[in-house]
Amino acid sequence: MPFNSLRIITWLVALLLTIPVLVGLVGTLLPAFHYFPPLGEHHFSLASWLKLAHNNEFFASLKLTLITGIIAPVVALWIALSLLAWGYQRAFFQKIEKLLAPILAIPHAAIAIGLLFLLSPSGWLMRLFSPWLTGFDRPPNWITVQDPYGMSLIFALVMKEMPYLLFIMLASLHAIDARKSLEVCQTLGYKRLTIWRKVLIPQLYPIIRMPIFIVIAFSLTVVDLAVVIGPNTPSTLAVTLFHWFNDPELSKRFIASAGAIALMLVIALVILGWELAHRVFTRLTKAERSNGKRTGLTDYSLRLGVIFGLITLSSALVSLVILPIWSLTRRWRFPDALPSSWTLDNIERAYPVLVELSSNTLIIALIATVIACLMSALMLEIKRLTKHSENHPFDWLIYVPILLPQIGFLFGLHILLIQINLNGTLTAIIALHLMYVLPYVYLSLKGPYLAYHEDYLVQANRLNHRPWRNYFVIKLAMLKPSLLTAFAMGFSVSIAQYLPTLIAGEGRFSTLTTEAVTQAASGDRKQVGSMALLQAFFPVFVFWLAHVLPPRWTRWRLAIYLRVKKCYKQLPTSP
């Protein structure tokens, strides 16, 4: 195929990814200035911004959003760097590395529901220490979750963001040759933590800058986590805007749109402030990093971060253990540490609902992820053929959907779906899921795909000139570990989508995520536990398959081939 045609395909796919986002932004920006023809508003005005400026709920929500959305990334980054500095090249740390993929695979809502079951006044943590230590025979009247300061939300955000940052750091260490730097600096008498603080972390930070920005944007705009475990009066700004957009009084859309634009400006200002703070911090610590001292008092901050990191990982695992316990509980009175009786009736009673929710969830996730894998392979093959460098348009447009807040453009995109009569359809849900699945699949597959040695494919074409067959049988077969890992990553991202499913589906297609978040406030822990358990099970199972299948696939395929060949030879020959 001519290179010009390949470049046209590249731009078409890139535009296909960004045009819906731009349309959604326009659909939010125009109502923010009081222009919304469906409601009879045909003139621009600043009335929405004036109402927003006099709305006390907006400023209370904004304050809470800034507190949780800035503290959580700072703590997550600190803990991830501390764990990396402490555990790199240690045998025990390899066990922690194996826990990262399951925790990353589990949707935010499942983690939040498990943490809710753990930290609530009647949660498992209080039960373990009652009454022998606390003296409580009844749940105390404490606000341990959904607290007005957002501490439980910060903990949930750190629990989800820290493994992601640690995973990105581990994948980026080859770029700075950390092993060699450690060996050289240790021969000069520097302590391990001092080496990381003075030498390795300054080199690592520029590489992980973009993932950090993604974490910041997520912390400031997350909805499902904030709904489950965040404060309610007031709630975070993203949740407040979500309520305003869904308010029966349609005029609330104007102030909600203005608030969404304001939230995007806040994200830009926070990221700019973060980068300025990093540069100032780098200048202030330059003398300390170059003073030649083999150790320092600030090393203890990394030691403290290790303690908090282990507590965070342990809490994440315990939160997941609670989900199957509640789904199998018949009776569990406070302060018993474990249920007094067990049953399968909870699952049997919810079986019809769980089957429907699981079917919707799996259909959406599988279709969106398969399309994302095909599009990613196409774009990477075009990138290889056209010898594009990092200025490939897909490489920088791919970040647009995951950097912008969902609340900022999804409601504007909802207007487009209504105009083209796709609202409330399965196609619309899959399309919106694809916007978020495709970036993660592409970024997961990009490195291994471009690093593939094309000599294998060249030799195969020389022996048997069937380019398309060899592409699938040789190249993709050799890349199956990376393909399956990218598929598992995209599948888990799709399972976790809450707001896109609600907006595109309009409540007609419920998934495990949307229903679990909705039912989390109902108080029926048994039913919510069953939903959250399934929500966590599917991504973990797919990640397990991605780990198990590649080393066994070839052996199974050869065994089947030999079995078929043997059976064919045993068939009687015709006279």
Coordinates of C-alpha atoms in Angstrom, one line a residue:
M1 CA 0.0 0.0 0.0
P2 CA 1.4 3.5 -0.9
F3 CA 2.8 5.5 2.0
N4 CA 0.3 8.4 1.3
S5 CA -2.6 6.0 1.8
L6 CA -1.1 4.8 5.1
R7 CA -0.7 8.4 6.3
I8 CA -4.3 9.1 5.4
I9 CA -5.4 6.1 7.5
T10 CA -3.3 7.3 10.4
W11 CA -4.9 10.7 10.4
L12 CA -8.4 9.3 9.9
V13 CA -8.0 7.0 13.0
A14 CA -6.5 9.9 15.0
L15 CA -9.4 12.2 14.1
L16 CA -11.9 9.4 14.8
L17 CA -10.5 9.3 18.3
T18 CA -10.4 13.1 18.9
I19 CA -13.5 14.4 17.0
P20 CA -16.0 13.0 19.6
V21 CA -14.0 14.6 22.4
L22 CA -13.9 18.0 20.5
V23 CA -17.7 17.7 19.8
G24 CA -18.3 16.9 23.5
L25 CA -16.2 19.9 24.6
V26 CA -18.2 22.2 22.3
G27 CA -21.4 20.7 23.6
T28 CA -20.3 21.6 27.1
L29 CA -18.7 25.0 26.2
L30 CA -21.7 26.5 24.5
P31 CA -24.2 25.9 27.4
A32 CA -21.5 27.3 29.7
F33 CA -22.1 30.6 28.0
H34 CA -25.9 30.1 28.0
Y35 CA -26.2 29.1 24.4
F36 CA -28.3 26.0 24.2
P37 CA -31.0 25.9 21.4
P38 CA -32.8 22.8 22.7
L39 CA -33.8 24.8 25.7
G40 CA -34.6 27.9 23.7
E41 CA -31.4 29.8 24.5
H42 CA -30.0 31.3 21.3
H43 CA -27.8 34.1 22.7
F44 CA -24.5 34.1 24.5
S45 CA -24.4 35.2 28.1
L46 CA -22.3 35.1 31.3
A47 CA -25.3 34.4 33.5
S48 CA -24.2 30.8 34.1
W49 CA -20.8 32.0 35.4
L50 CA -22.4 34.6 37.6
K51 CA -24.6 31.9 39.2
L52 CA -21.6 29.7 39.6
A53 CA -19.7 32.5 41.3
H54 CA -22.5 32.9 43.8
N55 CA -23.0 29.2 44.4
N56 CA -21.7 28.1 47.8
E57 CA -21.9 24.4 47.0
F58 CA -19.5 25.0 44.1
F59 CA -16.8 26.5 46.2
A60 CA -17.2 23.9 49.0
S61 CA -16.9 21.1 46.4
L62 CA -13.9 22.8 44.7
K63 CA -12.1 23.1 48.0
L64 CA -12.7 19.4 48.8
T65 CA -11.6 18.5 45.2
L66 CA -8.3 20.4 45.6
I67 CA -7.6 18.8 48.9
T68 CA -8.2 15.2 47.8
G69 CA -7.0 15.7 44.2
I70 CA -3.6 17.1 45.2
I71 CA -2.8 15.2 48.4
A72 CA -3.6 11.8 46.9
P73 CA -1.1 12.1 43.9
V74 CA 1.6 13.5 46.2
V75 CA 1.2 10.6 48.7
A76 CA 0.9 8.0 45.9
L77 CA 4.1 9.2 44.3
W78 CA 5.9 9.4 47.6
I79 CA 4.9 5.9 48.5
A80 CA 5.7 4.4 45.1
L81 CA 9.1 6.0 45.0
S82 CA 9.8 4.8 48.6
L83 CA 8.8 1.2 47.8
L84 CA 10.9 1.2 44.6
A85 CA 14.0 2.6 46.4
W86 CA 13.7 0.2 49.2
G87 CA 12.8 -3.0 47.3
Y88 CA 14.5 -2.8 43.9
Q89 CA 16.7 -5.9 43.3
R90 CA 15.5 -7.6 46.6
A91 CA 13.9 -11.0 46.5
F92 CA 11.0 -10.0 48.8
F93 CA 10.1 -7.1 46.5
Q94 CA 9.5 -9.6 43.6
K95 CA 6.5 -10.9 45.5
I96 CA 5.1 -7.3 45.8
E97 CA 5.6 -6.9 42.0
K98 CA 3.4 -9.9 41.3
L99 CA 0.6 -8.3 43.4
L100 CA 0.6 -5.1 41.2
A101 CA -1.2 -6.6 38.2
P102 CA -4.2 -8.0 40.1
I103 CA -4.6 -4.7 42.0
L104 CA -4.3 -2.7 38.8
A105 CA -6.9 -5.0 37.1
I106 CA -9.5 -4.6 39.8
P107 CA -12.0 -1.7 39.0
H108 CA -12.0 1.4 41.2
A109 CA -15.5 0.7 42.4
A110 CA -14.7 -2.8 43.7
I111 CA -11.7 -1.4 45.6
A112 CA -13.8 1.3 47.1
I113 CA -16.6 -1.1 48.1
G114 CA -14.1 -3.4 49.8
L115 CA -12.5 -0.5 51.6
L116 CA -16.0 0.7 52.7
F117 CA -16.6 -2.8 54.2
L118 CA -13.2 -2.6 55.9
L119 CA -13.1 0.9 57.4
S120 CA -16.8 1.6 58.2
P121 CA -17.8 1.8 61.9
S122 CA -19.2 -1.7 61.6
G123 CA -16.5 -2.9 59.2
W124 CA -14.0 -5.7 59.5
L125 CA -11.2 -3.6 61.0
M126 CA -13.4 -2.6 63.9
R127 CA -14.7 -6.1 64.4
L128 CA -11.2 -7.5 64.6
F129 CA -10.3 -5.2 67.6
S130 CA -13.7 -5.4 69.3
P131 CA -14.6 -5.8 72.1
W132 CA -11.3 -7.1 73.5
L133 CA -9.4 -3.9 72.7
T134 CA -12.0 -1.1 71.9
G135 CA -14.7 -2.3 74.4
F136 CA -17.4 -1.8 71.7
D137 CA -20.3 -4.2 71.7
R138 CA -22.0 -2.0 69.1
P139 CA -20.6 -0.1 66.1
P140 CA -19.4 3.3 67.4
N141 CA -20.9 6.5 66.1
W142 CA -17.7 7.5 64.2
I143 CA -17.3 8.9 60.7
T144 CA -14.6 6.7 59.3
V145 CA -15.8 6.7 55.7
Q146 CA -17.4 9.4 53.7
D147 CA -15.8 11.9 56.2
P148 CA -16.2 15.6 55.5
Y149 CA -12.4 16.0 55.0
G150 CA -12.2 13.3 52.3
M151 CA -9.5 11.3 54.2
S152 CA -11.2 8.0 53.2
L153 CA -11.4 9.1 49.6
I154 CA -7.7 10.1 49.7
F155 CA -6.8 6.7 51.1
A156 CA -8.9 5.0 48.3
L157 CA -7.2 7.1 45.6
V158 CA -3.7 6.3 47.0
M159 CA -4.6 2.6 47.1
K160 CA -5.5 2.7 43.4
E161 CA -2.9 5.1 42.1
M162 CA 0.2 4.0 43.9
P163 CA 0.4 0.5 42.3
Y164 CA -0.1 2.1 38.9
L165 CA 2.8 4.5 39.4
L166 CA 5.0 1.8 40.8
F167 CA 4.2 -0.4 37.8
I168 CA 5.1 2.5 35.4
M169 CA 8.4 3.1 37.3
L170 CA 9.4 -0.5 37.1
A171 CA 8.8 -0.5 33.4
S172 CA 10.8 2.6 33.0
L173 CA 14.0 1.6 34.9
H174 CA 15.7 0.2 31.9
A175 CA 15.8 3.7 30.4
I176 CA 18.1 5.0 33.2
D177 CA 20.1 1.8 33.8
A178 CA 19.3 1.8 37.5
R179 CA 21.3 -1.4 38.2
K180 CA 24.6 0.0 36.9
S181 CA 24.1 3.3 38.8
L182 CA 23.4 1.5 42.0
E183 CA 26.6 -0.6 41.7
V184 CA 28.7 2.4 40.9
C185 CA 27.4 4.6 43.7
Q186 CA 27.5 1.8 46.3
T187 CA 31.2 1.3 45.5
L188 CA 31.6 5.0 46.4
G189 CA 30.1 4.4 49.8
Y190 CA 26.5 5.8 49.3
K191 CA 23.6 4.2 51.0
R192 CA 20.8 2.6 48.9
L193 CA 18.1 5.2 49.8
T194 CA 20.6 8.1 49.3
I195 CA 21.4 6.8 45.8
W196 CA 17.8 6.8 44.8
R197 CA 17.1 10.2 46.3
K198 CA 20.2 11.9 44.8
V199 CA 20.8 10.1 41.6
L200 CA 18.0 7.8 40.3
I201 CA 14.8 9.6 41.2
P202 CA 15.8 12.9 39.5
Q203 CA 16.5 10.8 36.3
L204 CA 13.3 8.8 36.6
Y205 CA 10.9 11.7 37.2
P206 CA 11.0 13.1 33.6
I207 CA 10.2 9.7 32.2
I208 CA 7.1 9.2 34.3
R209 CA 5.8 12.8 34.1
M210 CA 2.9 12.0 31.8
P211 CA 1.6 9.1 33.9
I212 CA 1.8 11.5 36.9
F213 CA -0.3 14.0 35.1
I214 CA -2.9 11.3 34.2
V215 CA -3.0 10.4 37.9
I216 CA -3.6 14.1 38.9
A217 CA -6.4 14.5 36.3
F218 CA -8.0 11.2 37.6
S219 CA -7.8 12.3 41.2
L220 CA -9.5 15.6 40.5
T221 CA -12.3 14.2 38.3
V222 CA -13.1 10.7 39.6
V223 CA -16.8 10.0 40.1
D224 CA -17.4 6.4 41.1
L225 CA -14.8 6.3 43.9
A226 CA -16.1 9.6 45.3
V227 CA -19.7 8.4 45.1
V228 CA -18.9 5.2 47.1
I229 CA -16.5 6.4 49.7
G230 CA -16.2 10.1 49.4
P231 CA -18.1 12.8 51.4
N232 CA -21.6 13.7 50.5
T233 CA -22.2 17.1 52.0
P234 CA -20.5 18.6 50.1
S235 CA -19.3 16.0 47.6
T236 CA -16.3 16.5 45.3
L237 CA -16.8 18.9 42.3
A238 CA -17.1 16.1 39.8
V239 CA -19.9 14.4 41.7
T240 CA -21.6 17.8 42.3
L241 CA -21.5 18.5 38.5
F242 CA -22.8 15.0 37.8
H243 CA -25.8 15.7 40.0
W244 CA -26.4 19.0 38.4
F245 CA -26.3 17.5 34.9
N246 CA -28.9 14.9 35.9
D247 CA -31.1 17.3 37.8
P248 CA -34.7 17.3 36.6
E249 CA -34.6 21.1 36.4
L250 CA -33.0 21.4 32.9
S251 CA -31.8 24.9 33.6
K252 CA -29.1 23.4 35.9
R253 CA -27.3 22.3 32.8
F254 CA -26.1 25.8 32.2
I255 CA -24.4 26.1 35.6
A256 CA -23.2 22.5 35.3
S257 CA -21.5 23.2 32.0
A258 CA -19.8 26.3 33.5
G259 CA -18.6 24.2 36.4
A260 CA -17.3 21.5 34.0
I261 CA -15.3 24.1 32.1
A262 CA -14.0 25.5 35.4
L263 CA -12.9 22.0 36.5
M264 CA -10.9 21.6 33.3
L265 CA -9.2 25.0 34.0
V266 CA -8.5 23.8 37.5
I267 CA -6.8 20.6 36.2
A268 CA -4.6 22.7 33.9
L269 CA -3.7 25.1 36.7
V270 CA -3.0 22.2 39.1
I271 CA -0.7 20.4 36.6
L272 CA 1.0 23.8 35.8
G273 CA 1.5 24.4 39.6
W274 CA 2.8 20.8 40.0
E275 CA 5.4 21.3 37.4
L276 CA 6.4 24.7 38.8
A277 CA 6.7 23.2 42.3
H278 CA 8.9 20.4 40.9
R279 CA 11.2 22.9 39.3
V280 CA 11.4 25.0 42.5
F281 CA 12.0 21.8 44.6
T282 CA 14.7 20.7 42.2
R283 CA 16.6 24.0 42.6
L284 CA 16.2 24.1 46.3
T285 CA 17.6 20.5 46.7
K286 CA 20.4 20.8 44.1
A287 CA 23.0 21.7 46.7
E288 CA 22.0 18.9 49.0
R289 CA 22.1 16.4 46.2
S290 CA 25.6 17.4 45.2
N291 CA 27.2 17.9 48.7
G292 CA 28.9 14.4 48.6
K293 CA 27.3 13.2 51.9
R294 CA 26.8 9.4 51.8
T295 CA 23.6 9.6 53.8
G296 CA 21.1 12.2 54.9
L297 CA 18.2 12.9 57.3
T298 CA 15.7 13.1 54.4
D299 CA 16.3 9.4 53.7
Y300 CA 14.0 8.7 56.6
S301 CA 11.1 10.1 54.6
L302 CA 11.6 7.2 52.1
R303 CA 11.7 4.8 55.1
L304 CA 8.4 6.2 56.3
G305 CA 7.0 5.9 52.8
V306 CA 7.9 2.2 52.8
I307 CA 5.8 1.6 55.9
F308 CA 2.8 3.5 54.5
G309 CA 3.2 1.6 51.2
L310 CA 3.1 -1.8 52.8
I311 CA 0.0 -0.7 54.8
T312 CA -1.7 0.5 51.6
L313 CA -1.0 -2.8 49.7
S314 CA -2.1 -4.8 52.7
S315 CA -5.3 -2.8 52.9
A316 CA -6.0 -3.3 49.2
L317 CA -5.6 -7.1 49.6
V318 CA -7.8 -7.2 52.7
S319 CA -10.5 -5.1 51.0
L320 CA -10.6 -7.7 48.3
V321 CA -10.8 -10.6 50.7
I322 CA -13.9 -9.1 52.4
L323 CA -15.9 -9.1 49.2
P324 CA -16.4 -12.9 49.0
I325 CA -17.0 -13.1 52.7
W326 CA -19.9 -10.7 52.6
S327 CA -21.3 -12.5 49.5
L328 CA -21.4 -15.8 51.3
T329 CA -22.6 -14.5 54.7
R330 CA -25.9 -15.6 56.2
R331 CA -25.5 -13.9 59.6
W332 CA -22.7 -11.7 60.8
R333 CA -23.4 -9.8 64.0
F334 CA -21.1 -7.1 65.4
P335 CA -18.5 -7.6 66.9
D336 CA -17.9 -11.1 65.6
A337 CA -14.7 -11.3 63.5
L338 CA -16.2 -13.8 61.1
P339 CA -19.8 -14.7 60.1
S340 CA -21.6 -17.1 62.5
S341 CA -23.2 -18.9 59.5
W342 CA -22.5 -19.1 55.8
T343 CA -24.8 -19.6 52.8
L344 CA -25.0 -19.6 49.0
D345 CA -28.6 -18.2 49.1
N346 CA -27.3 -14.6 48.6
I347 CA -25.8 -15.5 45.2
E348 CA -28.7 -17.8 44.3
R349 CA -31.2 -15.0 45.1
A350 CA -29.2 -12.4 43.0
Y351 CA -28.4 -15.0 40.3
P352 CA -30.8 -13.6 37.6
V353 CA -29.6 -10.0 38.1
L354 CA -26.0 -11.1 38.2
V355 CA -26.3 -13.0 35.0
E356 CA -27.8 -10.0 33.2
L357 CA -25.3 -7.6 34.6
S358 CA -22.4 -9.9 33.8
S359 CA -23.6 -10.5 30.3
N360 CA -23.8 -6.8 29.6
T361 CA -20.4 -6.2 31.2
L362 CA -18.7 -8.9 29.2
I363 CA -20.3 -8.1 25.9
I364 CA -19.3 -4.4 26.1
A365 CA -15.8 -5.2 27.4
L366 CA -15.0 -7.9 24.9
I367 CA -16.2 -6.0 21.8
A368 CA -14.5 -2.7 22.9
T369 CA -11.2 -4.5 23.7
V370 CA -11.1 -6.6 20.5
I371 CA -11.7 -3.4 18.4
A372 CA -9.0 -1.6 20.4
C373 CA -6.5 -4.4 19.8
L374 CA -7.2 -4.5 16.0
M375 CA -6.9 -0.7 15.8
S376 CA -3.7 -0.6 17.8
A377 CA -2.1 -3.3 15.7
L378 CA -3.1 -1.4 12.5
M379 CA -1.7 1.9 13.8
L380 CA 1.5 0.3 15.0
E381 CA 2.0 -1.5 11.7
I382 CA 1.5 1.8 9.8
K383 CA 3.9 3.5 12.1
R384 CA 6.5 0.9 11.4
L385 CA 6.0 1.0 7.6
T386 CA 6.1 4.7 7.4
K387 CA 9.1 5.0 9.7
H388 CA 7.3 7.5 11.9
S389 CA 9.2 8.9 14.9
E390 CA 7.6 10.1 18.1
N391 CA 5.7 12.9 16.2
H392 CA 3.3 10.3 15.0
P393 CA -0.1 12.0 15.3
F394 CA -1.6 9.0 17.1
D395 CA 1.1 9.2 19.8
W396 CA 0.0 12.6 21.1
L397 CA -3.7 12.5 20.3
I398 CA -4.0 9.2 22.2
Y399 CA -3.7 11.0 25.5
V400 CA -6.6 13.4 24.9
P401 CA -9.5 11.3 26.2
I402 CA -7.7 10.1 29.4
L403 CA -6.2 13.5 30.2
L404 CA -9.5 15.5 29.9
P405 CA -12.1 15.0 32.7
Q406 CA -15.0 12.8 31.7
I407 CA -17.4 15.2 33.2
G408 CA -16.1 17.9 30.9
F409 CA -17.1 16.5 27.6
L410 CA -19.2 13.3 28.0
F411 CA -22.4 15.3 28.7
G412 CA -21.7 17.4 25.6
L413 CA -21.2 14.2 23.7
H414 CA -24.5 13.0 25.1
I415 CA -26.2 15.8 23.1
L416 CA -24.6 14.5 19.9
L417 CA -25.8 10.9 20.6
I418 CA -29.3 12.3 21.0
Q419 CA -29.1 14.2 17.8
I420 CA -28.0 11.1 15.8
N421 CA -30.4 8.8 17.7
L422 CA -27.8 6.6 19.3
N423 CA -28.5 7.4 22.9
G424 CA -29.4 4.5 25.1
T425 CA -27.9 1.9 22.6
L426 CA -25.3 -0.7 23.1
T427 CA -23.4 0.7 20.1
A428 CA -23.0 4.1 21.9
I429 CA -21.8 2.4 25.1
I430 CA -19.1 0.4 23.2
A431 CA -18.0 3.5 21.3
L432 CA -17.5 5.5 24.5
H433 CA -15.7 2.6 26.2
L434 CA -13.5 2.4 23.1
M435 CA -12.3 6.0 23.7
Y436 CA -10.8 4.9 27.0
V437 CA -9.8 1.4 26.2
L438 CA -7.9 2.2 23.0
P439 CA -5.2 4.5 24.7
Y440 CA -4.3 1.9 27.2
V441 CA -4.2 -1.0 24.7
Y442 CA -2.1 1.1 22.3
L443 CA 0.4 2.2 24.9
S444 CA 0.7 -1.3 26.3
L445 CA 1.4 -2.8 22.9
K446 CA 3.5 -0.1 21.4
G447 CA 6.9 -1.0 22.9
P448 CA 6.8 -4.8 22.2
Y449 CA 5.3 -4.4 18.8
L450 CA 7.9 -1.8 17.5
A451 CA 10.7 -3.9 19.1
Y452 CA 9.8 -7.0 17.1
H453 CA 12.6 -8.3 14.9
E454 CA 11.1 -8.2 11.4
D455 CA 13.7 -10.7 10.1
Y456 CA 11.5 -13.5 11.3
L457 CA 8.7 -12.3 9.0
V458 CA 11.1 -11.6 6.1
Q459 CA 12.4 -15.2 6.3
A460 CA 8.9 -16.6 6.5
N461 CA 7.8 -14.6 3.4
R462 CA 10.9 -15.9 1.5
L463 CA 10.0 -19.5 2.3
N464 CA 6.3 -19.1 1.7
H465 CA 5.1 -15.9 0.2
R466 CA 1.8 -15.4 2.0
P467 CA 2.3 -12.0 3.7
W468 CA -1.1 -11.9 5.5
R469 CA -1.0 -15.5 6.6
N470 CA 2.6 -15.1 7.8
Y471 CA 1.7 -11.9 9.6
F472 CA -0.9 -13.7 11.7
V473 CA 0.8 -17.0 12.1
I474 CA 4.3 -15.8 12.6
K475 CA 4.4 -12.2 13.9
L476 CA 1.2 -12.0 15.9
A477 CA 1.9 -15.5 17.3
M478 CA 5.3 -14.4 18.5
L479 CA 3.7 -11.3 20.0
K480 CA 0.9 -13.2 21.8
P481 CA 2.2 -12.5 25.3
S482 CA 2.2 -8.7 24.7
L483 CA -1.2 -8.9 22.8
L484 CA -2.8 -10.8 25.6
T485 CA -1.4 -8.5 28.2
A486 CA -2.7 -5.5 26.2
F487 CA -6.0 -7.2 25.9
A488 CA -6.2 -7.8 29.6
M489 CA -5.3 -4.2 30.3
G490 CA -8.0 -2.9 28.0
F491 CA -10.6 -5.4 29.3
S492 CA -10.0 -4.2 32.9
V493 CA -10.3 -0.5 31.8
S494 CA -13.7 -1.3 30.1
I495 CA -15.0 -3.2 33.2
A496 CA -14.2 -0.1 35.3
Q497 CA -16.0 2.5 33.2
Y498 CA -18.9 4.0 35.2
L499 CA -19.7 7.5 33.8
P500 CA -19.5 6.6 30.1
T501 CA -21.8 3.6 30.7
L502 CA -24.4 5.8 32.5
I503 CA -24.3 8.6 30.0
A504 CA -24.4 6.5 26.8
G505 CA -26.7 3.9 28.1
E506 CA -29.2 6.2 29.9
G507 CA -29.8 3.5 32.4
R508 CA -31.1 1.0 29.8
F509 CA -27.9 -1.2 30.0
S510 CA -26.7 -1.7 33.5
T511 CA -23.3 -3.3 34.2
L512 CA -21.7 -4.7 37.3
T513 CA -19.9 -1.4 37.9
T514 CA -22.9 0.9 37.5
E515 CA -25.1 -1.3 39.6
A516 CA -22.5 -1.9 42.3
V517 CA -21.9 1.9 42.7
T518 CA -25.7 2.5 42.8
Q519 CA -26.3 -0.2 45.4
A520 CA -23.3 0.7 47.5
A521 CA -25.4 3.2 49.6
S522 CA -28.3 0.8 50.0
G523 CA -26.9 -1.0 53.0
D524 CA -27.3 -4.5 51.6
R525 CA -23.7 -5.6 51.9
K526 CA -24.5 -9.1 50.8
Q527 CA -25.8 -8.1 47.4
V528 CA -23.2 -5.4 46.9
G529 CA -20.5 -7.8 47.9
S530 CA -21.6 -10.3 45.2
M531 CA -21.6 -7.6 42.5
A532 CA -18.2 -6.2 43.5
L533 CA -16.8 -9.8 43.7
L534 CA -17.8 -10.5 40.1
Q535 CA -16.6 -7.1 39.1
A536 CA -13.2 -7.8 40.5
F537 CA -13.1 -11.5 39.4
F538 CA -13.4 -11.0 35.6
P539 CA -10.4 -8.7 35.1
V540 CA -8.2 -10.8 37.4
F541 CA -9.3 -13.9 35.6
V542 CA -8.4 -12.4 32.2
F543 CA -5.0 -11.2 33.5
W544 CA -4.4 -14.8 34.8
L545 CA -5.2 -16.1 31.3
A546 CA -2.8 -13.6 29.8
H547 CA -0.1 -14.9 32.1
V548 CA -0.9 -18.6 31.7
L549 CA -1.8 -19.0 28.0
P550 CA 1.4 -17.8 26.1
P551 CA 3.9 -20.4 27.5
R552 CA 1.4 -23.2 27.0
W553 CA -0.2 -22.2 23.7
T554 CA 2.4 -23.6 21.4
R555 CA 2.7 -26.8 23.3
W556 CA -1.1 -27.3 23.1
R557 CA -1.3 -26.4 19.5
L558 CA 1.4 -28.9 18.6
A559 CA -0.3 -31.6 20.7
I560 CA -3.6 -31.0 18.9
Y561 CA -1.8 -31.0 15.5
L562 CA -0.1 -34.3 16.2
R563 CA -3.3 -35.8 17.6
V564 CA -5.2 -34.8 14.4
K565 CA -2.4 -36.1 12.2
K566 CA -2.4 -39.4 14.0
C567 CA -6.1 -39.8 13.7
Y568 CA -5.9 -38.9 10.0
K569 CA -3.3 -41.7 9.4
Q570 CA -5.6 -44.2 11.1
L571 CA -8.5 -43.6 8.8
P572 CA -9.1 -46.5 6.4
T573 CA -7.9 -45.8 2.9
S574 CA -10.5 -46.1 0.1
P575 CA -10.0 -49.0 -2.4

